[in-house]
mmCIF file of N, CA and C in Angstrom:
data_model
loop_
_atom_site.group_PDB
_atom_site.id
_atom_site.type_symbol
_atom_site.label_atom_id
_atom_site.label_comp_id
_atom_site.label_asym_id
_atom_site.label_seq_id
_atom_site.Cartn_x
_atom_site.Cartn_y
_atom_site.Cartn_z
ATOM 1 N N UNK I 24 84.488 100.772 79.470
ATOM 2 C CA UNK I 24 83.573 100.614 80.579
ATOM 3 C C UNK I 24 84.307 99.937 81.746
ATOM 4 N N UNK I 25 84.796 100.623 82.941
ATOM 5 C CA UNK I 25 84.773 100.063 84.170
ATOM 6 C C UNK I 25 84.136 98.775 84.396
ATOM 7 N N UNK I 26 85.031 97.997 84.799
ATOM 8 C CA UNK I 26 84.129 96.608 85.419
ATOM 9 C C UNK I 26 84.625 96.871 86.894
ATOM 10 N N UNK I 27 83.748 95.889 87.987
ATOM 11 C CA UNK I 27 84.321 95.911 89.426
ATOM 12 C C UNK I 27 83.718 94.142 89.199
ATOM 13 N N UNK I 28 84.956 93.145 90.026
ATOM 14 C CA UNK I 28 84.646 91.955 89.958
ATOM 15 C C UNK I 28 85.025 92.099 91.604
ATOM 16 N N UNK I 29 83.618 90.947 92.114
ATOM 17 C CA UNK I 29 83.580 90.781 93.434
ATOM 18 C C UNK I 29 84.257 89.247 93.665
ATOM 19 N N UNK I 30 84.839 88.840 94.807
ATOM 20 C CA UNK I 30 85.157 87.176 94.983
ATOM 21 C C UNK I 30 85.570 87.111 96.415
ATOM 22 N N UNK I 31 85.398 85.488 96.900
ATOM 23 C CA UNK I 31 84.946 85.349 98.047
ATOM 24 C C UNK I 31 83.718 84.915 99.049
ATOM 25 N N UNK I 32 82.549 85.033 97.807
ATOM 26 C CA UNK I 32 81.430 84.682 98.876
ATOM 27 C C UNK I 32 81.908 83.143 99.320
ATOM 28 N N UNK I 33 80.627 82.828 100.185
ATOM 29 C CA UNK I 33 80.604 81.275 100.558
ATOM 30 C C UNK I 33 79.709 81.388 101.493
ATOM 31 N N UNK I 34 80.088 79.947 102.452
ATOM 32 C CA UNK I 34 78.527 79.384 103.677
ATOM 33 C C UNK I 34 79.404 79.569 104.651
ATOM 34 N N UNK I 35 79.105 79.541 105.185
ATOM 35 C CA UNK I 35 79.623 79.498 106.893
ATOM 36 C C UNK I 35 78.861 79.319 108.022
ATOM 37 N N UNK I 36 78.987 78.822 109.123
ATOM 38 C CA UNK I 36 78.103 78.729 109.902
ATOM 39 C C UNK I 36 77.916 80.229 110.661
ATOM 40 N N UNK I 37 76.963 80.284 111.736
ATOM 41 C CA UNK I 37 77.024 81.315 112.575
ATOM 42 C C UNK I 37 78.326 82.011 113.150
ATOM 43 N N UNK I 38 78.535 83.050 113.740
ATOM 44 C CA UNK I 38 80.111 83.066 114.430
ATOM 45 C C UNK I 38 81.011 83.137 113.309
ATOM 46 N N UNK I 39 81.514 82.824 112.261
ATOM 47 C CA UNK I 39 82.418 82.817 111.748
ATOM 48 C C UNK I 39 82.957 83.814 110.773
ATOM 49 N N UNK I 40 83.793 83.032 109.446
ATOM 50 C CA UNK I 40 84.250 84.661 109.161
ATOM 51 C C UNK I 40 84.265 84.154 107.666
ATOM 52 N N UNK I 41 84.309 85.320 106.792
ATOM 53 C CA UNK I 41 84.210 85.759 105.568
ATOM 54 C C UNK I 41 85.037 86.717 105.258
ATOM 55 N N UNK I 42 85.578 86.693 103.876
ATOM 56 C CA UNK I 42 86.743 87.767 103.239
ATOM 57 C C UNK I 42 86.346 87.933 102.049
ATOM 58 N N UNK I 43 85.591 89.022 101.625
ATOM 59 C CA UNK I 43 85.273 89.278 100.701
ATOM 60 C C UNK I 43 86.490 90.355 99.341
ATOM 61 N N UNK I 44 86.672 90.326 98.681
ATOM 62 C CA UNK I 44 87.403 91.023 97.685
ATOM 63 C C UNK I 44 87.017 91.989 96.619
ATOM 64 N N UNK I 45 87.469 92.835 95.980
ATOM 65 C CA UNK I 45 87.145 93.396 95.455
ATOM 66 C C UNK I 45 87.949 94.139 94.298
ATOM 67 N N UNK I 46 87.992 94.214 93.043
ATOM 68 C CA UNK I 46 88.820 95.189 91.798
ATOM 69 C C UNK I 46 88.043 95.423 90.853
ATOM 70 N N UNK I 47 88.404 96.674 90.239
ATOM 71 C CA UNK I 47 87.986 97.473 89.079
ATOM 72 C C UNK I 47 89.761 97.261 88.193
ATOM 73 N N UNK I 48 88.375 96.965 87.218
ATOM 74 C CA UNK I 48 89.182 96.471 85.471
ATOM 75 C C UNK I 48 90.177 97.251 85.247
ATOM 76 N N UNK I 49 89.430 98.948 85.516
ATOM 77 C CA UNK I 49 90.377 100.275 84.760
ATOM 78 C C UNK I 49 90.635 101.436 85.762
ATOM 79 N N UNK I 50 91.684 101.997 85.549
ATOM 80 C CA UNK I 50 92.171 103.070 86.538
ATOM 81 C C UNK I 50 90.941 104.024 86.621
ATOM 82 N N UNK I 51 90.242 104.308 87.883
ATOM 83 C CA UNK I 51 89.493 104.828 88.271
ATOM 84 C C UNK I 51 89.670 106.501 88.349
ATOM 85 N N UNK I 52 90.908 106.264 89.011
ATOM 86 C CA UNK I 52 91.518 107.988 89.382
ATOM 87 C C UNK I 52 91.926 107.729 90.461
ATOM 88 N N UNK I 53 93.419 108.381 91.077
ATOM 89 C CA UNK I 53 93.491 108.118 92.139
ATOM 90 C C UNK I 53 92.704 108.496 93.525
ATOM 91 N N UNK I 54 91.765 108.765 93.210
ATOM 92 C CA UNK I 54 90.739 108.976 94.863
ATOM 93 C C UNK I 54 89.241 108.742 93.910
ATOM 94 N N UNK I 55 88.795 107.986 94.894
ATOM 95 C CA UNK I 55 87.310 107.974 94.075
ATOM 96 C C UNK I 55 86.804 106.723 95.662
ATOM 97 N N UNK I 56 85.670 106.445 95.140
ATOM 98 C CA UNK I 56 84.827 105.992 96.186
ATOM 99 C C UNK I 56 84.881 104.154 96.046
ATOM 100 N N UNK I 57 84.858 103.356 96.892
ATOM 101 C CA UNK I 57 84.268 101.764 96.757
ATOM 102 C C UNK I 57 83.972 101.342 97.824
ATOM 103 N N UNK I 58 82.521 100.687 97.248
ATOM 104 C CA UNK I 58 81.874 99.730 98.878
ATOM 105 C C UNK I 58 81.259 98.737 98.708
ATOM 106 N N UNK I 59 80.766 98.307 99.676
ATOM 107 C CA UNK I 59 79.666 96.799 99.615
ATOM 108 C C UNK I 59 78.572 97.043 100.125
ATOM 109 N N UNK I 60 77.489 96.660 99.118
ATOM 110 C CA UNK I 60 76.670 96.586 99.464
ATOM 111 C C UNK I 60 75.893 95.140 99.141
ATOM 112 N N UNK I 61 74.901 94.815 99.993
ATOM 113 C CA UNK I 61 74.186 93.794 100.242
ATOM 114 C C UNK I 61 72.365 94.130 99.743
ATOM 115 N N UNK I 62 72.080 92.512 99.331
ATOM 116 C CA UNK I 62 70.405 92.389 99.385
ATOM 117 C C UNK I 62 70.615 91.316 99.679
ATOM 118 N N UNK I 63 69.200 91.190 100.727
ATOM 119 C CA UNK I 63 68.639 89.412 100.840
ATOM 120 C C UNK I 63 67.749 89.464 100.140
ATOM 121 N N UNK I 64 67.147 88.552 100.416
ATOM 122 C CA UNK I 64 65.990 87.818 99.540
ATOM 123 C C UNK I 64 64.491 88.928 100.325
ATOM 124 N N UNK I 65 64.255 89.237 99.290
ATOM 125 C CA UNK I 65 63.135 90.046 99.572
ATOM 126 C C UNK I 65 62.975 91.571 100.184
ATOM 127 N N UNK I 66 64.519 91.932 100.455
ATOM 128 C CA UNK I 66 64.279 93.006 100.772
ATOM 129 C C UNK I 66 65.413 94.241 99.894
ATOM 130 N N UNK I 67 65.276 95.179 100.180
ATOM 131 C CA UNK I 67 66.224 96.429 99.656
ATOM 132 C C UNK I 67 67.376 96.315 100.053
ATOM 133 N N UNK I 68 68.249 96.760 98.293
ATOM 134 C CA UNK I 68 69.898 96.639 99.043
ATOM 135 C C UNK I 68 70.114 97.691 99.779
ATOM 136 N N UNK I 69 71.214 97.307 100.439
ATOM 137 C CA UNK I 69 71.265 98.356 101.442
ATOM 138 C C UNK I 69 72.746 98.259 101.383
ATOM 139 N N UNK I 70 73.630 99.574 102.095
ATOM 140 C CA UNK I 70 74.940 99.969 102.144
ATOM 141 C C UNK I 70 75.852 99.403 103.424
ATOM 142 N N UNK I 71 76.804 98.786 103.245
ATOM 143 C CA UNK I 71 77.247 97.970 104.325
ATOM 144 C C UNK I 71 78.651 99.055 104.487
ATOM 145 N N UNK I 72 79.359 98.567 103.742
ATOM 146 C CA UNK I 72 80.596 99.622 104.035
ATOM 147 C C UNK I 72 81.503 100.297 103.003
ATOM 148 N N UNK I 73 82.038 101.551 103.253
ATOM 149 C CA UNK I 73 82.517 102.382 102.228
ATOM 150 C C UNK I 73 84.172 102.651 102.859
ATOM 151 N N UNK I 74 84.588 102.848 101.302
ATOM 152 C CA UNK I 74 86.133 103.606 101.287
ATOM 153 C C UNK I 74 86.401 104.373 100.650
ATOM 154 N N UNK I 75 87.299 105.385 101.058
ATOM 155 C CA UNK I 75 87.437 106.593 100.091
ATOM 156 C C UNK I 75 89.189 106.321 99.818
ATOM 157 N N UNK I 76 89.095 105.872 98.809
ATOM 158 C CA UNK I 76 90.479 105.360 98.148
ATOM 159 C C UNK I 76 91.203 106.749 97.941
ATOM 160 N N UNK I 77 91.732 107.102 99.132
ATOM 161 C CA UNK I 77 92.276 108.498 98.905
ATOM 162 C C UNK I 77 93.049 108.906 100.407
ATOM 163 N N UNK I 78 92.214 108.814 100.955
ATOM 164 C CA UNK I 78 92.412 108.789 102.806
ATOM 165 C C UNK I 78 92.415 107.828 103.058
ATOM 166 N N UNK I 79 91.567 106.718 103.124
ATOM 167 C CA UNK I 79 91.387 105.639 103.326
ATOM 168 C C UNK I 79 90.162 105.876 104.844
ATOM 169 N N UNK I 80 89.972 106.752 104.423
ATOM 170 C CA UNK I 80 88.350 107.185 105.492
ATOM 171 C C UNK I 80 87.179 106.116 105.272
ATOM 172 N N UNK I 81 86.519 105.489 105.994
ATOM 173 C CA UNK I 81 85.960 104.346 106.564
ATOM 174 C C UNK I 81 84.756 105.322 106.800
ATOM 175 N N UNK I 82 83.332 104.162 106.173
ATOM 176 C CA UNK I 82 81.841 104.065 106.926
ATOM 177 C C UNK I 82 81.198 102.815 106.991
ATOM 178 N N UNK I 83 80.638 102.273 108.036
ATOM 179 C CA UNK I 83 80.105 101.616 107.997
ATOM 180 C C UNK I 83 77.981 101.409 108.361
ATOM 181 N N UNK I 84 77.705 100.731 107.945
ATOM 182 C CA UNK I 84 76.634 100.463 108.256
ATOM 183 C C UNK I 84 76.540 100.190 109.871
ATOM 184 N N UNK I 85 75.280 100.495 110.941
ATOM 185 C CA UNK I 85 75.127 100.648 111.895
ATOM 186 C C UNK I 85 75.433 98.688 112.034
ATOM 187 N N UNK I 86 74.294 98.254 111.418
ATOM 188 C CA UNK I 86 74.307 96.461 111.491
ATOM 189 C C UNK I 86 75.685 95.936 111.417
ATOM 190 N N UNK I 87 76.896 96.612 111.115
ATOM 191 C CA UNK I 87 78.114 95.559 110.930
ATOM 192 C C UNK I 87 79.159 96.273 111.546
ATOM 193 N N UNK I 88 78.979 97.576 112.159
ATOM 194 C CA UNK I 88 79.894 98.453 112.944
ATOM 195 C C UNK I 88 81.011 97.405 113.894
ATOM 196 N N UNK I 89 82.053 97.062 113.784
ATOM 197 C CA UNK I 89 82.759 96.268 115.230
ATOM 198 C C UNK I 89 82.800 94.504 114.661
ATOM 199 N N UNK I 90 82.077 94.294 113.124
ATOM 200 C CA UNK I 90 82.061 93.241 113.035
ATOM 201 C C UNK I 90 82.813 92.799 111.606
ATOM 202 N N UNK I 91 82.805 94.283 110.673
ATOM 203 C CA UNK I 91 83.201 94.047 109.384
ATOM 204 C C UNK I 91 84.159 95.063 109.403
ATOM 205 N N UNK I 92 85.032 95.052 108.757
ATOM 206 C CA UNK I 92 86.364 95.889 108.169
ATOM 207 C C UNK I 92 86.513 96.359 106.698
ATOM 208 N N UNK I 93 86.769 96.888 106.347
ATOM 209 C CA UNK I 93 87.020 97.461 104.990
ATOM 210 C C UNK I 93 88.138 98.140 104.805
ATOM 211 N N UNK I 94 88.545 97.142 103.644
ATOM 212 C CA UNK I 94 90.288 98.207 103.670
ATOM 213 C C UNK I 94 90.864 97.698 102.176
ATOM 214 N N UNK I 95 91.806 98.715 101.682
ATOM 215 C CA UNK I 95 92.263 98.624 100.662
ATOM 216 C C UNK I 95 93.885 98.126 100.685
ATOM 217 N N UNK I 96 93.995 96.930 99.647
ATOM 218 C CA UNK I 96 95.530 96.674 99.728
ATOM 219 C C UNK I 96 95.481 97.301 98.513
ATOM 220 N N UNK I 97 96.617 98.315 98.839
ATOM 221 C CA UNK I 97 97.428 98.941 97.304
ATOM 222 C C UNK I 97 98.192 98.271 96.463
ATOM 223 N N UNK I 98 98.827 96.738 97.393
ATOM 224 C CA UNK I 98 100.257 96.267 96.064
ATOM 225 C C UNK I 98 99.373 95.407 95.571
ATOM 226 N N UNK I 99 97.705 95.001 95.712
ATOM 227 C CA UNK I 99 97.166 94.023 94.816
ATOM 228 C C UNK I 99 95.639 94.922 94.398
ATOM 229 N N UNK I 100 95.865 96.352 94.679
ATOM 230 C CA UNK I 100 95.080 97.048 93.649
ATOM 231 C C UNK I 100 93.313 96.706 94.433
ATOM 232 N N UNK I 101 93.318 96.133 95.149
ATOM 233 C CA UNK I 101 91.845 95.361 95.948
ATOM 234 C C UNK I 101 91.376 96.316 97.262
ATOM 235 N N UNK I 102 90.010 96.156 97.371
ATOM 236 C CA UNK I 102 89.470 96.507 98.112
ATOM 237 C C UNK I 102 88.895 95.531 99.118
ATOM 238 N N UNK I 103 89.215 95.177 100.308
ATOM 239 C CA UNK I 103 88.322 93.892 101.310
ATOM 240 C C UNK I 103 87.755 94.087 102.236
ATOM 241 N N UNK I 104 86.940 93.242 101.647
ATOM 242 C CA UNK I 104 85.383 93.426 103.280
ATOM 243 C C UNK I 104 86.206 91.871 103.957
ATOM 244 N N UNK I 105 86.222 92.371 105.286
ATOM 245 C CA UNK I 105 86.601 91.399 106.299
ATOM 246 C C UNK I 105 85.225 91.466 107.040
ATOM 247 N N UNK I 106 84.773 90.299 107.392
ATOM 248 C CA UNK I 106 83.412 89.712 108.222
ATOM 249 C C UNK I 106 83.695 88.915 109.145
ATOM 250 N N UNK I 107 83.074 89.146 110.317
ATOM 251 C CA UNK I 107 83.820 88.263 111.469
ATOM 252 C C UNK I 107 82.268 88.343 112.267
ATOM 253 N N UNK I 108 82.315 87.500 113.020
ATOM 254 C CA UNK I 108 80.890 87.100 113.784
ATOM 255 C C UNK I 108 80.051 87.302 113.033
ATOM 256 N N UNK I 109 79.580 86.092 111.998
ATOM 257 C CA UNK I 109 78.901 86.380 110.929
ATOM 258 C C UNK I 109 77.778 85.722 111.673
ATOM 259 N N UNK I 110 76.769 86.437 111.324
ATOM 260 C CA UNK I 110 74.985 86.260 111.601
ATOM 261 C C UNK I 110 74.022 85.511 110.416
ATOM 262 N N UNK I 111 73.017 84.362 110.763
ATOM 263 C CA UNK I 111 72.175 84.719 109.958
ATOM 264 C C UNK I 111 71.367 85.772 108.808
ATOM 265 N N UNK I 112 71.654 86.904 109.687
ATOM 266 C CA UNK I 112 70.837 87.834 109.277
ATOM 267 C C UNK I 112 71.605 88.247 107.871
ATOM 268 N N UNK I 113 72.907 88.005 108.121
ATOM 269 C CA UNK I 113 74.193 88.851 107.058
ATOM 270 C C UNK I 113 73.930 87.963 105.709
ATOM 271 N N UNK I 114 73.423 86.516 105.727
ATOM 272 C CA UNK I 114 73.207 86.263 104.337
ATOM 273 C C UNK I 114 72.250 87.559 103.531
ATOM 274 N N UNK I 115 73.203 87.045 101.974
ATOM 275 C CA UNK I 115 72.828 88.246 100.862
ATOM 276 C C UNK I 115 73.394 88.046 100.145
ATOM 277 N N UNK I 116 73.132 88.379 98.795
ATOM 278 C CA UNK I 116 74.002 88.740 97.713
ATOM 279 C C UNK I 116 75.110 90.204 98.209
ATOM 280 N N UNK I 117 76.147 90.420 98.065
ATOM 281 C CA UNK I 117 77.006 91.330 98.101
ATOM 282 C C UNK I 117 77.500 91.343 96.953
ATOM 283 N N UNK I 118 77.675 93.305 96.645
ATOM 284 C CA UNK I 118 77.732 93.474 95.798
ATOM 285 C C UNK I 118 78.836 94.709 96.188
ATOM 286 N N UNK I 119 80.170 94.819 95.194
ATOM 287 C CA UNK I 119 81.153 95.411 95.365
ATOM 288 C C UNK I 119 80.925 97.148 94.246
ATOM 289 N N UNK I 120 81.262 98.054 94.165
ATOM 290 C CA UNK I 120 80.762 98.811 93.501
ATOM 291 C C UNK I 120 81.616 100.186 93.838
ATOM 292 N N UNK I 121 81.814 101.166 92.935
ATOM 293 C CA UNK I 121 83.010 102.005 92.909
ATOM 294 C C UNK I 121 82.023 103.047 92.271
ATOM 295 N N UNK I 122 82.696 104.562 92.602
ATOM 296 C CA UNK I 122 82.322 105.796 91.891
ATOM 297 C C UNK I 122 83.368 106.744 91.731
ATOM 298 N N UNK I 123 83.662 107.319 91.242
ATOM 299 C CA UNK I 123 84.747 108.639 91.134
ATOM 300 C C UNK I 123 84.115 109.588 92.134
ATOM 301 N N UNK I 124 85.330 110.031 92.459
ATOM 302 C CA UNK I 124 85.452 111.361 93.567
ATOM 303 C C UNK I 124 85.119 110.615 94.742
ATOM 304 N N UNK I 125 85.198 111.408 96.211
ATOM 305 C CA UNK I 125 84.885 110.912 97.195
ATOM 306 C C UNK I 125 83.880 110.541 97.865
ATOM 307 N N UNK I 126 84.107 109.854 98.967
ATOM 308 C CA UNK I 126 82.782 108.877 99.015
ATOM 309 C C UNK I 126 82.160 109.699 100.679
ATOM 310 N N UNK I 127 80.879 109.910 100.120
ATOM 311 C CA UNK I 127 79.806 110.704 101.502
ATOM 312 C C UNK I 127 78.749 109.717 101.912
ATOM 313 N N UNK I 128 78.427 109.898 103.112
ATOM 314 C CA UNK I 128 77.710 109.386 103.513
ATOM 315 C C UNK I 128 76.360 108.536 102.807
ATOM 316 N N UNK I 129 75.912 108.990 102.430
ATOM 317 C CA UNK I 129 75.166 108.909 101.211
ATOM 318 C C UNK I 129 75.290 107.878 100.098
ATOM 319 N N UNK I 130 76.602 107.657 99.949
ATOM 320 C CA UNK I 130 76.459 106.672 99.196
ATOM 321 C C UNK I 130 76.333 105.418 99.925
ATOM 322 N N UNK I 131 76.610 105.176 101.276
ATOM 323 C CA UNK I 131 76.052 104.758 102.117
ATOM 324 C C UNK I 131 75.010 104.114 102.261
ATOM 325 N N UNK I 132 73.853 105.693 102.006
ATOM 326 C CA UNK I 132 72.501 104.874 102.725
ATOM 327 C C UNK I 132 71.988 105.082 101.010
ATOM 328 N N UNK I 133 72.517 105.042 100.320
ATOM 329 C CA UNK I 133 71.812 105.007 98.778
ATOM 330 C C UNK I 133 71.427 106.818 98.268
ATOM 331 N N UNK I 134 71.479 107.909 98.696
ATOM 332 C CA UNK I 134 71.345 108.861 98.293
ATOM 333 C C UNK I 134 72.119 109.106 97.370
ATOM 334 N N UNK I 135 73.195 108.706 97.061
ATOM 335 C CA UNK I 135 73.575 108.850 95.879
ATOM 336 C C UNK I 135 74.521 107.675 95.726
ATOM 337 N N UNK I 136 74.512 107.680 94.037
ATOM 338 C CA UNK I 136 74.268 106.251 93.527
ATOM 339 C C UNK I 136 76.084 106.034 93.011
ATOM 340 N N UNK I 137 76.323 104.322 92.841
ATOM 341 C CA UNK I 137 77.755 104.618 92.816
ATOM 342 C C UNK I 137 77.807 104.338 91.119
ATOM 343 N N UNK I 138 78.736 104.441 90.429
ATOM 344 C CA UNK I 138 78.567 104.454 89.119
ATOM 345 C C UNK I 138 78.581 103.280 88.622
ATOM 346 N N UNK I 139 79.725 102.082 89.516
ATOM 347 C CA UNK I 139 80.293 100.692 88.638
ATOM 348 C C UNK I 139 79.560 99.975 89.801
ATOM 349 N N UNK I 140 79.117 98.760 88.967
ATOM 350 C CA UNK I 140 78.379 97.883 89.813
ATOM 351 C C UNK I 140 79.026 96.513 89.707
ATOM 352 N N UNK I 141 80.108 95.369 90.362
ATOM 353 C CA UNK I 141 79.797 94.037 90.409
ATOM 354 C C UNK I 141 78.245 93.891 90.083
ATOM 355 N N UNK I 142 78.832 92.133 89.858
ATOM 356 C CA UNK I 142 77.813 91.159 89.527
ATOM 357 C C UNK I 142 77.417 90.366 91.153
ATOM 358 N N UNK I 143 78.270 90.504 92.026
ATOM 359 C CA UNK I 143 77.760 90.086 92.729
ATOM 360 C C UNK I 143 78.382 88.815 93.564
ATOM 361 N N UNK I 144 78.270 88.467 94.675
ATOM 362 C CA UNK I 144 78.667 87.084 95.340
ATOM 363 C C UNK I 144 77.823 87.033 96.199
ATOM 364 N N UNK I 145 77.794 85.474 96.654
ATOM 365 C CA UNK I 145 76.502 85.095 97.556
ATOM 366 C C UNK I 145 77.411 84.555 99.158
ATOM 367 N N UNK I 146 76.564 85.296 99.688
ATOM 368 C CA UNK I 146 77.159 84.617 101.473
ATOM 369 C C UNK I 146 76.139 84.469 102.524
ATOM 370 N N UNK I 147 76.164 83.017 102.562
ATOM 371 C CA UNK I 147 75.366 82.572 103.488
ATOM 372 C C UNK I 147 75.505 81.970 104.586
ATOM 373 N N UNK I 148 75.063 82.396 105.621
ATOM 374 C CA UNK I 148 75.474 82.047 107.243
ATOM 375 C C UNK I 148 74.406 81.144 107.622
ATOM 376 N N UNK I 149 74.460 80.109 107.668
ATOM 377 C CA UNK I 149 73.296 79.287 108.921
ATOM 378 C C UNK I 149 74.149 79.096 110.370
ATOM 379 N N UNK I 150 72.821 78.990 110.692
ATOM 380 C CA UNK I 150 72.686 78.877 112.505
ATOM 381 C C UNK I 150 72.623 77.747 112.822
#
């Protein structure tokens, strides 16, 4: 069984920045899908940003477009969400998560589902 371990959450104030991380336990294949996704408290997770470990083709969520990065280092096998002008709003659990084959839009906005799920990290921004 695939594991994906997330690390990195924390607090931060408004404005600031966060580096989130990301690896799977077992060789996936070389091209397959990984992203982050987020829930707050009370509402639906939702899809923040995707990579297609293959191209290295980029999506992001409309809410973090210009503010978050996503990118894969190959010599440490990781996937990272970079966060910069972090908002209130961005507290959530984040959750790191991988699928085989390439990654569409869709997995995105949740139309289709990714296979490996983190446990999760918490990041919280006050104002």
């Amino acid at each position: 069984q695939v594991q994906v371990v997330e690390s990195g959450g924390g607090s931060v104030q408004a404005g600031g920045s966060l580096r989130l991380s990301c690896a799977a336990s077992q060789y996936i294949g070389s091209r397959y899908c990984m992203g982050y996704f987020r829930q707050a408290p009370g509402k639906d997770r939702e899809g923040v940003a995707i990579i297609y470990i293959g191209d290295g083709a980029t999506d992001y969520a409309d809410s973090v477009k210009g503010r978050f990065t996503i990118s894969q280092d190959n010599a440490k096998n990781t996937v990272n969400l970079q966060m910069n002008t972090l908002k209130p709003e961005d507290t959530a659990m984040y959750y790191c998560a991988a699928d085989p084959g390439p990654c569409y839009r869709g997995h995105l906005t949740g139309f289709y589902g990714m296979a490996y799920w983190g446990k999760g990290t918490l990041v919280t921004i006050s104002s």
